[in-house]
CSV table of C-alpha atoms in Angstrom, one decimal:
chain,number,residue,atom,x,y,z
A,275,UNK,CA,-9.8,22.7,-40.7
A,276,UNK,CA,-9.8,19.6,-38.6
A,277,UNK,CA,-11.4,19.8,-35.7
A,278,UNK,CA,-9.8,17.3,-33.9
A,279,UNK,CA,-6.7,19.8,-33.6
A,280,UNK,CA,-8.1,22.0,-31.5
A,281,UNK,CA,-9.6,19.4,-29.2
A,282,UNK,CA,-9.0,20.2,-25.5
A,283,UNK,CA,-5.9,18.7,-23.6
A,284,UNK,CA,-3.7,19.2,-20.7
A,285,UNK,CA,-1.3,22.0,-20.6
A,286,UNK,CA,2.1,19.8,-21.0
A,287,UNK,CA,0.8,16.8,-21.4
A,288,UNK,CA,-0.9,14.4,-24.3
A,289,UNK,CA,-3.9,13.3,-22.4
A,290,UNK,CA,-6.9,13.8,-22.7
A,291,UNK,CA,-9.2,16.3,-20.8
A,292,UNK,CA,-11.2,15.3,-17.8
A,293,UNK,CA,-14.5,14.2,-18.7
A,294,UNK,CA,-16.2,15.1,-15.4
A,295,UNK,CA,-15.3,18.8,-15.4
A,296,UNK,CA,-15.8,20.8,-12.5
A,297,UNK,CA,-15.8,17.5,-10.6
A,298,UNK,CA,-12.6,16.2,-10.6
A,299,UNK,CA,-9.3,17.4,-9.7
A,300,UNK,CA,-7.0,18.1,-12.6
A,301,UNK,CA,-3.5,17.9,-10.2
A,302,UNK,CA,-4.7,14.4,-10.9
A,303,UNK,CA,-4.3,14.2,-14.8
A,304,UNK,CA,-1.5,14.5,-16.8
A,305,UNK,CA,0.4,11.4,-16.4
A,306,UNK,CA,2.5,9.5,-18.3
A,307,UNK,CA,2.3,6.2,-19.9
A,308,UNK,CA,4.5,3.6,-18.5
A,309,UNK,CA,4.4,1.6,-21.4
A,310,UNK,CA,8.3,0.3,-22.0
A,311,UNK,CA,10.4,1.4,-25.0
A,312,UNK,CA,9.3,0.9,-28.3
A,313,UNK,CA,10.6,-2.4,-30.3
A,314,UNK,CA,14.3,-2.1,-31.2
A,315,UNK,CA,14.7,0.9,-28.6
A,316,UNK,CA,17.7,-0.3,-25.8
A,317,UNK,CA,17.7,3.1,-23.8
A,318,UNK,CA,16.0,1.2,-20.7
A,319,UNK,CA,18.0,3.6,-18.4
A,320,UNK,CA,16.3,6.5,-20.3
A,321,UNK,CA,12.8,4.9,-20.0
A,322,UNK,CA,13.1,4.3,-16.4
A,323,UNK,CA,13.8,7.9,-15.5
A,324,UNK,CA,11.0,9.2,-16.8
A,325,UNK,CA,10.3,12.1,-18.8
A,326,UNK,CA,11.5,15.6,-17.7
A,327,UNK,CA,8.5,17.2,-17.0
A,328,UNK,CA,6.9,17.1,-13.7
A,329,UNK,CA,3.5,15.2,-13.5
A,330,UNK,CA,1.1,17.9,-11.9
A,331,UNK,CA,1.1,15.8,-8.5
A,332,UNK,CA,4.9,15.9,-8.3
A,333,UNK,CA,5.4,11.9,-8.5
A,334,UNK,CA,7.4,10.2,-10.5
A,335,UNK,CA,5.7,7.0,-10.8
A,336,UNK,CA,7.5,5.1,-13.3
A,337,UNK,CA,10.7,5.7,-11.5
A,338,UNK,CA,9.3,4.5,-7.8
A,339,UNK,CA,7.8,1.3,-10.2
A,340,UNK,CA,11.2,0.2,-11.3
A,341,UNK,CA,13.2,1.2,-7.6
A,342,UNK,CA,10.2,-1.4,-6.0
A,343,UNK,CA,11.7,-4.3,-8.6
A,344,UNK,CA,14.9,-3.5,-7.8
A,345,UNK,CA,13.9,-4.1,-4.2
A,346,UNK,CA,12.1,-7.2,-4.6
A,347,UNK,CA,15.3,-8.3,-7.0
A,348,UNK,CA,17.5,-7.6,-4.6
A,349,UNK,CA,15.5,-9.5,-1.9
A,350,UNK,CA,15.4,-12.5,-4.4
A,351,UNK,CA,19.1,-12.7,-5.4
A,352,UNK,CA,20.2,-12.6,-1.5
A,353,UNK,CA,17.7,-15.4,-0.7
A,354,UNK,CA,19.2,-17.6,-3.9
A,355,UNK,CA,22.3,-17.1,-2.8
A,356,UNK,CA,22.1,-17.9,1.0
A,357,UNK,CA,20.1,-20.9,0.4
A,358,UNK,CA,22.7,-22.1,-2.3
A,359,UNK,CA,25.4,-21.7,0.9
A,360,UNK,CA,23.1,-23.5,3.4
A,361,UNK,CA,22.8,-26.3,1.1
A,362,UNK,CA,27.4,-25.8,0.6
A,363,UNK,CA,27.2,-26.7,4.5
A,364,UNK,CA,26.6,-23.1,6.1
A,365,UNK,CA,23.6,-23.0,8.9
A,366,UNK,CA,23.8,-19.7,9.7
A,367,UNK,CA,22.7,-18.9,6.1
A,368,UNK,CA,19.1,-20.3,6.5
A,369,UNK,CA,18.4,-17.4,8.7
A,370,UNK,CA,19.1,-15.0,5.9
A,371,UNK,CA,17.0,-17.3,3.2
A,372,UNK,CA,14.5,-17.0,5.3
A,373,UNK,CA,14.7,-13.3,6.5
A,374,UNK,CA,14.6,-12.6,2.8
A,375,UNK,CA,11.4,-15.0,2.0
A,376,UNK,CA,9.5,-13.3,4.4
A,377,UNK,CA,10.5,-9.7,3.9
A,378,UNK,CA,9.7,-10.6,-0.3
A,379,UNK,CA,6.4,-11.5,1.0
A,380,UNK,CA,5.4,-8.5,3.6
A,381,UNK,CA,6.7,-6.1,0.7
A,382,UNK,CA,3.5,-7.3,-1.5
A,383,UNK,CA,1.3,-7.5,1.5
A,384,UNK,CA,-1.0,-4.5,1.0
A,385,UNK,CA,-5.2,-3.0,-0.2
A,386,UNK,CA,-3.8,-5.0,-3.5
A,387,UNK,CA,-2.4,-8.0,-1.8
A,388,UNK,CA,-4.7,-8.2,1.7
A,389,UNK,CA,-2.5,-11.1,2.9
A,390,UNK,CA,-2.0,-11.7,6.8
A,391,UNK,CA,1.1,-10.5,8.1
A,392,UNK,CA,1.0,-10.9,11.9
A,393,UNK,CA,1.8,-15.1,11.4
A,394,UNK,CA,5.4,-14.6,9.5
A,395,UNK,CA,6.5,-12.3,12.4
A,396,UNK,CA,5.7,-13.9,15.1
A,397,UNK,CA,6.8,-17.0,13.6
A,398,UNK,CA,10.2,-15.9,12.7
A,399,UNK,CA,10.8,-14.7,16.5
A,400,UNK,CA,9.2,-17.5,18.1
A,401,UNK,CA,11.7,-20.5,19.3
A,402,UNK,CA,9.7,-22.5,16.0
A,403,UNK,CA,12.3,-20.7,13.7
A,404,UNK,CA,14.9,-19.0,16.3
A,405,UNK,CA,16.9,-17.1,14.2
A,406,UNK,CA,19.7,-15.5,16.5
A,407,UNK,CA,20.2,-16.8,19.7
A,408,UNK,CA,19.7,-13.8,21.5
A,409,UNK,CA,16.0,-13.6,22.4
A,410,UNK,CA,16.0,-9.5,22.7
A,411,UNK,CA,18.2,-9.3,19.8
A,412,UNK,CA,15.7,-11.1,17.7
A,413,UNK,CA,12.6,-9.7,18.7
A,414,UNK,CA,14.5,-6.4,17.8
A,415,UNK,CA,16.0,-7.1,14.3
A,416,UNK,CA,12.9,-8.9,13.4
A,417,UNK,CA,10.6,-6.3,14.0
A,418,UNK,CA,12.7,-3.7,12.8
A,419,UNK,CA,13.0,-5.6,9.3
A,420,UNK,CA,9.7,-6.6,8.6
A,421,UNK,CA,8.0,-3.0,9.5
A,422,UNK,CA,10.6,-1.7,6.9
A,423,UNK,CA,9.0,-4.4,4.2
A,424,UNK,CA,5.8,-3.6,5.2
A,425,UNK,CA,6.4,0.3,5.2
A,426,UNK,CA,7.7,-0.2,1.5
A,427,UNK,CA,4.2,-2.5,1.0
A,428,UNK,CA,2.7,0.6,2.0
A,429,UNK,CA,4.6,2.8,-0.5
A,430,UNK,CA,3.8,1.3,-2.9
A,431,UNK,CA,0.3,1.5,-2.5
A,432,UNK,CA,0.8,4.7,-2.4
A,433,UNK,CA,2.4,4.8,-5.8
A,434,UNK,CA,-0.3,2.4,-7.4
A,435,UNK,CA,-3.0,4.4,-5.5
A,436,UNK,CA,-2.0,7.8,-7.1
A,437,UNK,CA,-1.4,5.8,-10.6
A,438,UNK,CA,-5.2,4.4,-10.5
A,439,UNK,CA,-6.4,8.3,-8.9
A,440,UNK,CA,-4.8,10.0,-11.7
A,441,UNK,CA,-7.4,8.2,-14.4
A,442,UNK,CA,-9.9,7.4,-11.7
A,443,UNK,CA,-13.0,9.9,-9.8
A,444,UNK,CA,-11.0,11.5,-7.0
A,445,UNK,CA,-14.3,13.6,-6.1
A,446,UNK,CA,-16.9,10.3,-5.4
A,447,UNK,CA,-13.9,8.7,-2.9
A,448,UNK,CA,-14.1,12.2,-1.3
A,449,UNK,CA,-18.0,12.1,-1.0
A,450,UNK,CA,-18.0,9.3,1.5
A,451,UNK,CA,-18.7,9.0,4.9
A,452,UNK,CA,-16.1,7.0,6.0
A,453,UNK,CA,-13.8,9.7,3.9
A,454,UNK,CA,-15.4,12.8,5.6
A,455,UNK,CA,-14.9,11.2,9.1
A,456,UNK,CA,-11.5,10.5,8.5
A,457,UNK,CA,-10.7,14.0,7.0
A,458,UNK,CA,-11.6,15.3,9.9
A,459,UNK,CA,-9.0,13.4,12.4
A,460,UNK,CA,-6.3,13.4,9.8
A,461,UNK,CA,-5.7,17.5,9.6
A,462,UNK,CA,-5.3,17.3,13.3
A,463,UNK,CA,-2.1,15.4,13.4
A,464,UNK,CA,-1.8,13.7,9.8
A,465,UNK,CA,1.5,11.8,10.9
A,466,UNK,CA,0.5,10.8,14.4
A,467,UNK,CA,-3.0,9.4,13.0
A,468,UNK,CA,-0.9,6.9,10.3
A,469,UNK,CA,1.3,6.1,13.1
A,470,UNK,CA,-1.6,5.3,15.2
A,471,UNK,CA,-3.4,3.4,12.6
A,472,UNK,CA,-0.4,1.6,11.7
A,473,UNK,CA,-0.4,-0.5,15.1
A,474,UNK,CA,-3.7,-1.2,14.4
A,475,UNK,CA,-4.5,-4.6,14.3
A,476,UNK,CA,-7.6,-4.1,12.0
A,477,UNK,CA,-6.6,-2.2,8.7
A,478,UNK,CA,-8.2,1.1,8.6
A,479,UNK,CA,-7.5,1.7,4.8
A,480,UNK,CA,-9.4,4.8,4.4
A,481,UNK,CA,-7.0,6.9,6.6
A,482,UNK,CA,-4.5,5.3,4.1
A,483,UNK,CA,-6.4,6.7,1.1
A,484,UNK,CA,-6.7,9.9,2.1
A,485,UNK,CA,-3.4,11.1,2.9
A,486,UNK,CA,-3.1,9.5,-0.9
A,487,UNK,CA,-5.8,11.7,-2.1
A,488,UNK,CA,-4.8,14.9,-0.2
A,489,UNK,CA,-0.8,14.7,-1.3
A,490,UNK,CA,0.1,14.3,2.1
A,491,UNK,CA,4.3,13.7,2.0
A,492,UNK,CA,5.1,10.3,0.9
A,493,UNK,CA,8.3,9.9,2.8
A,494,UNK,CA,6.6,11.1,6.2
A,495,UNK,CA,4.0,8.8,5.4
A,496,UNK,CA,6.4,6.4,4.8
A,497,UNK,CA,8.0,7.0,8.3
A,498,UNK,CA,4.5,7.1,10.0
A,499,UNK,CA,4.4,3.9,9.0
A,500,UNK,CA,7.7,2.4,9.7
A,501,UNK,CA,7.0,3.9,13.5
A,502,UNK,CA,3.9,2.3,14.0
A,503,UNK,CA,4.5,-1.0,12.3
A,504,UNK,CA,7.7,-1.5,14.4
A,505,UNK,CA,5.3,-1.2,17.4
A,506,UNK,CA,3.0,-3.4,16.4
A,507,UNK,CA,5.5,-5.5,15.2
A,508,UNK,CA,8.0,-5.6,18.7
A,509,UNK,CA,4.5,-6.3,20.6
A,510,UNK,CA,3.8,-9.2,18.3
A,511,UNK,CA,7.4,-10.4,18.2
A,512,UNK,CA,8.2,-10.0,22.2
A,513,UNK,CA,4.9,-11.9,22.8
A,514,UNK,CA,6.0,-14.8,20.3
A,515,UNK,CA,9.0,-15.0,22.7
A,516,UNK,CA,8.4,-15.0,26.1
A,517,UNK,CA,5.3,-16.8,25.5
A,518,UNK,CA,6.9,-19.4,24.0
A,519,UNK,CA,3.8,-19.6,21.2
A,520,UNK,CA,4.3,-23.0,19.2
A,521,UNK,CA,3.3,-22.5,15.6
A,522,UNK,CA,-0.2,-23.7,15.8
A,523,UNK,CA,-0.5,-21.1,18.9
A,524,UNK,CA,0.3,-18.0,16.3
A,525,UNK,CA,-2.1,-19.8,13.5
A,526,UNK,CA,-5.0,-19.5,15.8
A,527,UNK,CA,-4.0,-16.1,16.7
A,528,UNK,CA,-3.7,-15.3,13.0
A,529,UNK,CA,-7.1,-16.8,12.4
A,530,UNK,CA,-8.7,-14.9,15.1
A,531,UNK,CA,-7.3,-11.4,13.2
A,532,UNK,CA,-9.0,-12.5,10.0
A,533,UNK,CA,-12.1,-13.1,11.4
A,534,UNK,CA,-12.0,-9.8,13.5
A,535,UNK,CA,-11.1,-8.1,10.1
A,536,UNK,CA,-13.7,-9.9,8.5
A,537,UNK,CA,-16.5,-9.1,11.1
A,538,UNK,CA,-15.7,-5.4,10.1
A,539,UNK,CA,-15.9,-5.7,6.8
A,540,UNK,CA,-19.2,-7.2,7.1
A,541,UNK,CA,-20.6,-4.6,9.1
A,542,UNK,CA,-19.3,-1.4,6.7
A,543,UNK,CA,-21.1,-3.7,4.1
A,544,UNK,CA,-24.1,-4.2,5.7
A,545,UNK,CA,-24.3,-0.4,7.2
A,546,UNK,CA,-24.1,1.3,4.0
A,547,UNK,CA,-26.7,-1.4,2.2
A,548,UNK,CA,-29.0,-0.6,5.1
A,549,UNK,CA,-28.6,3.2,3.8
A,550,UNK,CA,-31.2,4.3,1.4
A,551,UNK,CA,-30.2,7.0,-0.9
A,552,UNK,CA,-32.4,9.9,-1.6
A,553,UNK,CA,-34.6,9.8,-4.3
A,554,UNK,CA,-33.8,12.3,-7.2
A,555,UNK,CA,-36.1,15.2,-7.9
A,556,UNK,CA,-38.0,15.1,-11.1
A,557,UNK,CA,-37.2,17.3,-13.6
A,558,UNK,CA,-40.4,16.0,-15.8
A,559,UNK,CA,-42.9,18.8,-17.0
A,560,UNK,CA,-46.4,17.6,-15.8
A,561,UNK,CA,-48.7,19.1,-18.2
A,562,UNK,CA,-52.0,21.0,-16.7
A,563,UNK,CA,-55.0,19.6,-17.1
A,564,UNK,CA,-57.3,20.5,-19.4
């Protein structure tokens, strides 16, 4: 009889068993490929669905995949079109070309994409761009707007994040230090802490990472974030406007971010190389001496 019948799998699923068992967590196996349709096949709507079965962690991957470049389609076919009826002699259409520029570009802007984002929102409601006349109304609708980009950004790490967890070693993320400190603060008040975080100037992705790795609900986690970016974003806009910052004003502030992000990089980087890991017992028979 072959024996690769009875290997072991998955209940429900085709993949393979985890390798690392006893360490891993199987709610993260068992997803599904998103390879598209086979050649000739035309049942795209059928594809994008998804199979019927629940994947153990209750996400439907492929389905959030193709709703994110629907989003970003949408985004591009509204910035095509008002840019094609600036240039038919419409000004008030610019505003919406470029609402829709920077709202493509904040909805990529995430651990896969560590672009800046302060610089586009305070440019957009500083007197550089002025896109409504009203000075409260634009700090408003600008803030509002981009923290819902960047809340999607954020999603979809999420998404991408479980996808990469589900074939990846959930258990040596969950050794850390930074993971254990975190874990600790985050069953407090899991949706106040992302909140928190979220205005933030300096990312603090491992807070992100582990409401990823503990299932916390992606739509409050979406909200968390859409509540604190819209903070940090009305704080960045409001000062953009009444301080009248000329463009070269928010690059320096920009560059000043970086290099405060960058500074704390460098010292995670060098505290964990200055950690010396214990050395391993050996399990070598010493034979006796004669």
């Amino acid at each position: 009889m072959d024996a690769s019948n009875h290997s072991p799998r998955l209940k429900g699923t085709g993949s393979e068993p985890d390798r690392d068992s006893g360490v891993e967590d199987p709610a993260w196996r068992g997803a599904c490929p998103l390879s598209p349709p086979a050649k000739g096949r035309r049942n795209w709507w059928a594809w994008a669905r998804g199979p019927a079965g629940v994947p153990a962690d209750g996400l439907r991957l492929r389905r959030w995949f193709v709703s994110f470049l629907l989003w970003l389609g949408l985004l591009t076919v509204v910035a095509l079109a008002s840019f094609a009826r600036y240039e038919h002699g419409t000004p008030a259409a610019q505003d919406v070309w470029l609402m829709c520029i920077a709202l493509f570009y904040l909805s990529l802007c995430c651990a896969f994409f560590p672009a800046p984002t302060a610089w586009i929102v305070m440019l957009l409601a500083s007197g550089e761009v002025g896109l409504i006349q009203s000075v409260p109304l634009r700090a408003l609708v600008v803030a509002g707007a981009c923290a819902f980009a960047t809340a999607m950004a954020n999603l979809n790490e999420y998404h991408l994040i479980t996808f990469i967890l589900r074939y990846g070693r959930v258990a040596r993320l969950r050794r850390t230090h930074a993971y254990q400190v975190a874990a600790r603060w985050f069953e407090t008040a899991p949706f106040m802490v992302i909140a928190v975080i979220a205005v933030l100037p300096i990312p603090v992705d491992v807070v992100r990472w582990l409401a990823i790795v503990d299932r916390y609900s992606r739509w409050r986690f979406f909200l968390a974030y859409l509540l604190g970016r819209s903070g940090r974003y009305g704080l960045l806009a409001a000062s953009a406007v009444w301080l009248e910052l000329r463009w070269w004003e928010i690059v320096l502030i920009q560059v000043a971010l970086v290099l405060l992000a960058g500074l704390k990089i460098l010292r995670t980087f060098l505290r964990n190389r200055g950690r010396t890991p214990a050395p391993a017992k050996s399990t070598a028979v010493v034979p006796e001496s004669p």
